CSV table of C-alpha atoms in Angstrom, one decimal:
chain,number,residue,atom,x,y,z
P,5,UNK,CA,0.2,-5.0,36.6
P,6,UNK,CA,-0.1,-1.2,37.0
P,7,UNK,CA,0.8,0.8,33.8
P,8,UNK,CA,-1.4,3.9,34.2
P,9,UNK,CA,-0.6,7.5,33.4
P,10,UNK,CA,-3.3,9.4,35.3
P,11,UNK,CA,-4.3,12.6,33.4
P,12,UNK,CA,-2.7,11.5,30.2
P,13,UNK,CA,-1.3,14.0,27.7
P,14,UNK,CA,-3.3,16.9,29.1
P,15,UNK,CA,-1.9,16.7,32.6
P,16,UNK,CA,1.6,16.1,31.3
P,17,UNK,CA,1.4,19.3,29.3
P,18,UNK,CA,0.5,21.2,32.5
P,19,UNK,CA,3.6,19.5,34.2
P,20,UNK,CA,5.7,21.4,31.7
P,21,UNK,CA,3.8,24.6,31.2
P,22,UNK,CA,3.4,25.7,34.9
P,23,UNK,CA,7.1,25.3,35.8
P,24,UNK,CA,8.0,27.1,32.5
P,25,UNK,CA,6.1,30.2,33.8
P,26,UNK,CA,8.6,30.3,36.6
P,27,UNK,CA,11.7,29.8,34.5
P,28,UNK,CA,12.0,26.0,35.1
P,29,UNK,CA,12.4,23.8,31.9
P,30,UNK,CA,12.6,20.1,31.7
P,31,UNK,CA,13.2,17.2,29.3
P,32,UNK,CA,10.9,14.4,30.8
P,33,UNK,CA,9.5,15.6,34.1
P,34,UNK,CA,8.1,12.2,35.2
P,35,UNK,CA,10.4,11.2,38.0
P,36,UNK,CA,11.3,14.0,40.3
P,37,UNK,CA,11.0,17.8,40.4
P,38,UNK,CA,7.6,19.6,39.9
P,39,UNK,CA,6.5,17.2,37.2
P,40,UNK,CA,7.3,14.1,39.1
P,41,UNK,CA,5.8,15.4,42.3
P,42,UNK,CA,2.5,16.4,40.7
P,43,UNK,CA,2.3,13.1,38.7
P,44,UNK,CA,2.7,11.3,42.0
P,45,UNK,CA,-0.1,13.4,43.7
P,46,UNK,CA,-2.6,12.6,40.9
P,47,UNK,CA,-1.6,8.9,40.9
P,48,UNK,CA,-1.8,8.5,44.7
P,49,UNK,CA,-5.7,8.0,44.8
P,50,UNK,CA,-5.4,5.3,42.2
P,51,UNK,CA,-2.5,3.5,43.9
P,52,UNK,CA,-4.3,3.6,47.3
P,53,UNK,CA,-7.6,2.4,45.8
P,54,UNK,CA,-5.9,-0.3,43.9
P,55,UNK,CA,-4.2,-1.6,47.1
P,56,UNK,CA,-7.5,-1.5,48.9
P,57,UNK,CA,-9.2,-3.5,46.2
P,58,UNK,CA,-6.3,-6.0,46.2
P,59,UNK,CA,-6.6,-6.4,49.9
P,60,UNK,CA,-10.3,-7.3,49.6
P,61,UNK,CA,-10.1,-9.5,46.4
P,62,UNK,CA,-6.6,-11.0,46.2
P,63,UNK,CA,-4.6,-10.3,49.4
P,64,UNK,CA,-1.8,-12.7,48.5
P,65,UNK,CA,-1.2,-11.2,45.1
P,66,UNK,CA,1.7,-9.1,44.1
P,67,UNK,CA,1.4,-5.7,42.4
P,68,UNK,CA,3.9,-5.2,39.6
P,69,UNK,CA,4.1,-1.4,39.2
P,70,UNK,CA,5.5,0.0,35.9
P,71,UNK,CA,4.0,3.5,36.4
P,72,UNK,CA,6.2,6.6,37.1
P,73,UNK,CA,7.2,8.3,39.2
P,74,UNK,CA,8.4,4.9,40.4
P,75,UNK,CA,9.9,5.8,43.7
P,76,UNK,CA,7.0,8.0,44.9
P,77,UNK,CA,4.4,5.5,43.7
P,78,UNK,CA,6.2,2.8,45.6
P,79,UNK,CA,6.3,5.1,48.7
P,80,UNK,CA,2.5,5.2,48.4
P,81,UNK,CA,2.4,1.4,48.5
P,82,UNK,CA,4.7,1.3,51.5
P,83,UNK,CA,2.8,4.0,53.5
P,84,UNK,CA,-0.8,3.5,52.4
P,85,UNK,CA,-1.0,0.0,50.9
P,86,UNK,CA,-2.0,-1.7,54.2
P,87,UNK,CA,0.4,-4.6,53.7
P,88,UNK,CA,-0.2,-5.3,50.0
P,89,UNK,CA,2.9,-6.7,48.4
P,90,UNK,CA,4.4,-5.0,45.4
P,91,UNK,CA,7.6,-4.3,43.4
P,92,UNK,CA,8.4,-1.5,41.1
P,93,UNK,CA,9.8,-2.4,37.7
P,94,UNK,CA,11.7,-0.4,35.1
P,95,UNK,CA,13.7,-1.4,32.0
P,96,UNK,CA,16.6,1.0,32.4
P,97,UNK,CA,18.9,-1.3,34.2
P,98,UNK,CA,18.9,-4.2,31.7
P,99,UNK,CA,18.4,-1.8,28.7
P,100,UNK,CA,21.4,0.3,29.6
P,101,UNK,CA,23.6,-2.7,30.3
P,102,UNK,CA,22.8,-4.0,26.8
P,103,UNK,CA,23.8,-0.6,25.4
P,104,UNK,CA,27.0,-0.5,27.3
P,105,UNK,CA,28.0,-4.0,26.2
P,106,UNK,CA,27.3,-2.8,22.6
P,107,UNK,CA,29.8,0.0,23.1
P,108,UNK,CA,32.6,-2.5,24.0
P,109,UNK,CA,31.5,-5.3,21.6
P,110,UNK,CA,30.5,-7.9,24.2
P,111,UNK,CA,27.4,-10.1,24.5
P,112,UNK,CA,25.4,-9.1,27.6
P,113,UNK,CA,24.5,-12.7,28.4
P,114,UNK,CA,28.3,-13.5,28.7
P,115,UNK,CA,28.9,-10.7,31.2
P,116,UNK,CA,27.7,-9.9,34.8
P,117,UNK,CA,27.0,-6.7,36.7
P,118,UNK,CA,25.8,-5.3,40.0
P,119,UNK,CA,23.8,-2.1,39.9
P,120,UNK,CA,22.2,-0.2,42.8
P,121,UNK,CA,20.7,3.2,43.8
P,122,UNK,CA,17.2,4.6,43.3
P,123,UNK,CA,15.1,4.3,40.2
P,124,UNK,CA,16.5,6.2,37.2
P,125,UNK,CA,19.5,7.0,39.3
P,126,UNK,CA,21.1,3.6,39.9
P,127,UNK,CA,24.7,3.0,39.0
P,128,UNK,CA,26.7,0.1,37.7
P,129,UNK,CA,29.0,-0.6,40.6
P,130,UNK,CA,30.6,-3.6,38.8
P,131,UNK,CA,30.7,-4.9,35.3
P,132,UNK,CA,32.8,-8.0,34.6
P,133,UNK,CA,33.4,-10.8,32.1
P,134,UNK,CA,35.3,-13.9,33.2
P,135,UNK,CA,36.3,-12.1,36.4
P,136,UNK,CA,37.8,-9.1,34.5
P,137,UNK,CA,36.6,-5.5,35.1
P,138,UNK,CA,34.9,-4.1,32.0
P,139,UNK,CA,35.0,-0.5,33.1
P,140,UNK,CA,38.5,0.3,31.6
P,141,UNK,CA,37.1,-0.7,28.2
P,142,UNK,CA,34.1,1.5,28.7
P,143,UNK,CA,36.3,4.5,29.6
P,144,UNK,CA,38.3,3.7,26.4
P,145,UNK,CA,35.1,3.5,24.3
P,146,UNK,CA,34.0,6.9,25.6
P,147,UNK,CA,37.0,8.4,23.8
P,148,UNK,CA,35.4,7.5,20.4
P,149,UNK,CA,33.1,10.4,19.3
P,150,UNK,CA,30.5,8.0,17.8
P,151,UNK,CA,30.1,6.5,21.2
P,152,UNK,CA,30.4,9.7,23.4
P,153,UNK,CA,27.9,11.5,21.2
P,154,UNK,CA,25.2,9.0,21.8
P,155,UNK,CA,25.2,9.6,25.6
P,156,UNK,CA,26.9,12.9,26.3
P,157,UNK,CA,25.2,13.6,29.6
P,158,UNK,CA,25.7,10.2,31.1
P,159,UNK,CA,29.4,10.1,30.0
P,160,UNK,CA,29.9,13.5,31.7
P,161,UNK,CA,28.3,12.1,34.9
P,162,UNK,CA,30.6,9.1,34.7
P,163,UNK,CA,33.5,11.5,34.6
P,164,UNK,CA,32.2,13.3,37.7
P,165,UNK,CA,31.0,10.3,39.7
P,166,UNK,CA,33.2,7.4,38.4
P,167,UNK,CA,30.2,5.1,37.5
P,168,UNK,CA,27.7,4.9,34.7
P,169,UNK,CA,24.1,5.7,35.5
P,170,UNK,CA,21.1,3.7,34.4
P,171,UNK,CA,18.7,6.3,33.0
P,172,UNK,CA,19.0,8.0,29.6
P,173,UNK,CA,20.9,11.2,29.0
P,174,UNK,CA,17.6,13.1,28.4
P,175,UNK,CA,16.3,11.9,31.8
P,176,UNK,CA,19.6,12.4,33.6
P,177,UNK,CA,20.1,16.0,32.4
P,178,UNK,CA,17.2,17.2,34.6
P,179,UNK,CA,18.2,15.3,37.8
P,180,UNK,CA,21.2,17.5,38.7
P,181,UNK,CA,22.3,21.2,38.3
P,182,UNK,CA,25.2,20.5,35.9
P,183,UNK,CA,23.2,20.9,32.6
P,184,UNK,CA,19.9,22.6,32.1
P,185,UNK,CA,20.3,25.4,34.7
P,186,UNK,CA,23.7,26.4,33.1
P,187,UNK,CA,21.9,27.9,30.1
P,188,UNK,CA,21.5,27.5,26.4
P,189,UNK,CA,25.1,27.0,25.5
P,190,UNK,CA,25.5,24.0,27.9
P,191,UNK,CA,22.2,22.6,26.7
P,192,UNK,CA,23.3,22.7,23.1
P,193,UNK,CA,26.8,21.4,23.9
P,194,UNK,CA,25.5,18.3,25.6
P,195,UNK,CA,22.5,17.9,23.2
P,196,UNK,CA,19.9,18.0,25.9
P,197,UNK,CA,16.5,17.6,24.2
P,198,UNK,CA,14.2,20.1,26.0
P,199,UNK,CA,10.5,19.1,26.2
P,200,UNK,CA,11.4,15.7,24.9
P,201,UNK,CA,8.6,13.9,26.8
P,202,UNK,CA,5.9,16.0,25.2
P,203,UNK,CA,7.0,14.9,21.7
P,204,UNK,CA,7.2,11.3,23.0
P,205,UNK,CA,3.7,11.4,24.4
P,206,UNK,CA,2.4,12.8,21.1
P,207,UNK,CA,3.8,9.7,19.4
P,208,UNK,CA,2.3,7.4,22.0
P,209,UNK,CA,-1.2,8.8,21.5
P,210,UNK,CA,-0.8,8.0,17.8
P,211,UNK,CA,0.5,4.6,18.6
P,212,UNK,CA,-2.5,3.8,20.8
P,213,UNK,CA,-4.7,4.7,17.9
P,214,UNK,CA,-2.8,2.4,15.6
P,215,UNK,CA,-3.0,-0.4,18.2
P,216,UNK,CA,-6.8,0.0,18.5
P,217,UNK,CA,-7.2,-0.2,14.7
P,218,UNK,CA,-4.8,-3.2,14.5
P,219,UNK,CA,-6.7,-5.1,17.3
P,220,UNK,CA,-9.8,-5.1,15.2
P,221,UNK,CA,-8.2,-6.7,12.2
P,222,UNK,CA,-7.6,-10.4,11.5
P,223,UNK,CA,-3.9,-9.8,11.1
P,224,UNK,CA,-1.9,-12.2,13.5
P,225,UNK,CA,0.0,-10.7,16.4
P,226,UNK,CA,3.6,-11.8,17.0
P,227,UNK,CA,3.9,-12.7,20.7
P,228,UNK,CA,7.3,-12.9,22.3
P,229,UNK,CA,9.0,-12.3,25.6
P,230,UNK,CA,10.5,-8.8,25.9
P,231,UNK,CA,13.3,-7.7,28.2
P,232,UNK,CA,10.7,-6.4,30.7
P,233,UNK,CA,10.9,-8.3,34.1
P,234,UNK,CA,7.2,-8.9,34.6
P,235,UNK,CA,7.0,-12.3,32.9
P,236,UNK,CA,10.2,-13.4,34.6
P,237,UNK,CA,8.8,-12.6,38.0
P,238,UNK,CA,5.5,-14.4,37.3
P,239,UNK,CA,7.4,-17.5,36.1
P,240,UNK,CA,9.6,-17.6,39.1
P,241,UNK,CA,6.7,-17.1,41.6
P,242,UNK,CA,4.6,-19.8,39.9
P,243,UNK,CA,7.3,-22.4,39.3
P,244,UNK,CA,9.7,-21.7,42.2
P,245,UNK,CA,12.6,-21.5,39.8
P,246,UNK,CA,14.6,-18.6,41.3
P,247,UNK,CA,15.4,-15.5,39.2
P,248,UNK,CA,17.2,-12.2,39.9
P,249,UNK,CA,15.7,-9.0,38.5
P,250,UNK,CA,16.1,-5.4,39.4
P,251,UNK,CA,13.2,-4.2,41.5
P,252,UNK,CA,12.2,-1.1,43.4
P,253,UNK,CA,11.1,-1.8,47.0
P,254,UNK,CA,11.6,-0.4,50.5
P,255,UNK,CA,15.3,-0.4,51.1
P,256,UNK,CA,15.3,-1.9,54.6
P,257,UNK,CA,19.1,-1.9,54.8
P,258,UNK,CA,19.8,-3.5,51.4
P,259,UNK,CA,21.8,-0.4,50.6
P,260,UNK,CA,23.3,0.3,54.0
P,261,UNK,CA,24.0,4.0,53.6
P,262,UNK,CA,20.6,5.0,52.3
P,263,UNK,CA,17.6,5.5,54.6
P,264,UNK,CA,15.8,2.3,55.5
P,265,UNK,CA,12.5,3.8,54.4
P,266,UNK,CA,13.9,4.9,51.0
P,267,UNK,CA,12.7,3.1,47.8
P,268,UNK,CA,15.9,1.4,46.6
P,269,UNK,CA,16.5,-0.2,43.2
P,270,UNK,CA,18.8,-3.2,43.7
P,271,UNK,CA,19.2,-6.9,42.7
P,272,UNK,CA,16.0,-8.6,43.7
P,273,UNK,CA,15.6,-12.4,44.3
P,274,UNK,CA,12.3,-13.8,43.1
P,275,UNK,CA,10.9,-17.3,43.9
P,276,UNK,CA,7.7,-18.8,45.4
P,277,UNK,CA,8.2,-16.6,48.4
P,278,UNK,CA,7.9,-13.5,46.3
P,279,UNK,CA,10.4,-10.6,45.8
P,280,UNK,CA,13.1,-9.6,48.2
P,281,UNK,CA,16.0,-7.2,47.8
P,282,UNK,CA,19.5,-8.6,48.2
P,283,UNK,CA,22.2,-7.0,50.3
P,284,UNK,CA,24.3,-4.6,48.4
P,285,UNK,CA,26.2,-2.8,51.2
P,286,UNK,CA,27.4,0.7,50.9
P,287,UNK,CA,27.2,2.9,47.8
P,288,UNK,CA,30.2,5.1,47.1
P,289,UNK,CA,29.8,8.4,49.0
P,290,UNK,CA,29.6,10.6,45.9
P,291,UNK,CA,26.6,8.5,44.6
P,292,UNK,CA,24.8,8.8,48.0
P,293,UNK,CA,25.3,12.6,47.8
P,294,UNK,CA,23.9,12.6,44.2
P,295,UNK,CA,20.8,10.6,45.0
P,296,UNK,CA,19.9,11.9,48.5
P,297,UNK,CA,18.2,15.1,47.4
P,298,UNK,CA,15.8,13.0,45.4
P,299,UNK,CA,15.3,10.4,48.2
P,300,UNK,CA,14.3,13.3,50.4
P,301,UNK,CA,11.7,14.5,47.9
P,302,UNK,CA,10.3,11.0,47.5
């Protein structure tokens, strides 16, 4: 399981400071754009070395990658991994679905969905309960200010593109030209939290210190399964009991109107044979147009 952030807080600070000198400002900067690109470049040697070690020590093992930038890191595996098997994992698909079901008062376990695209820019193509489309209820929920105000950027993207996107409003604001480049008034109108990731990383550094201290005490640790996909994948591979997760792998035609070599995020079947993307078919053309500039950078 790969969960590294090469360079830590110091390098992340540079990801924001250098672009800022040239008038480019960001919220998260870990996926695409200058911050994502340079994070990928400093993670590349680790990813390549990790795959080389796996090839020597455990050639049949699967690498579960949680590290961003997800798509570019998985491109590293595809191009330089020498056949090592891996899948990229994020929590935005299942996390956002839970949030959306909260908006309309439904239990996620009683509903079903299909989502596809690329990491952080996948879209819920279908959401249903008992065969009935749930999108009309989401459009209705958006009209309530207490709902709209929690996700202004993503609801605006839904108005433009017709579908809800997986990654948070603070991430999504920097993936397209509709928000940050339009200036201070638009940033304030849609509550875009500039430099949000720096504040988050500050908190994470403090959390690491608390965890180190906690680990040395006799206080018991509560262990439970989270909504992360890692344990589900391990269970399915070991027992053979099939599961469906959302993974990031080489597209290979799963999404028919994205390049075959792109890293797609789509429904992924897991069993003793490992992980394999399922066939989604075509994405709506406006979504392809939205994600393709990022696919090209990856």
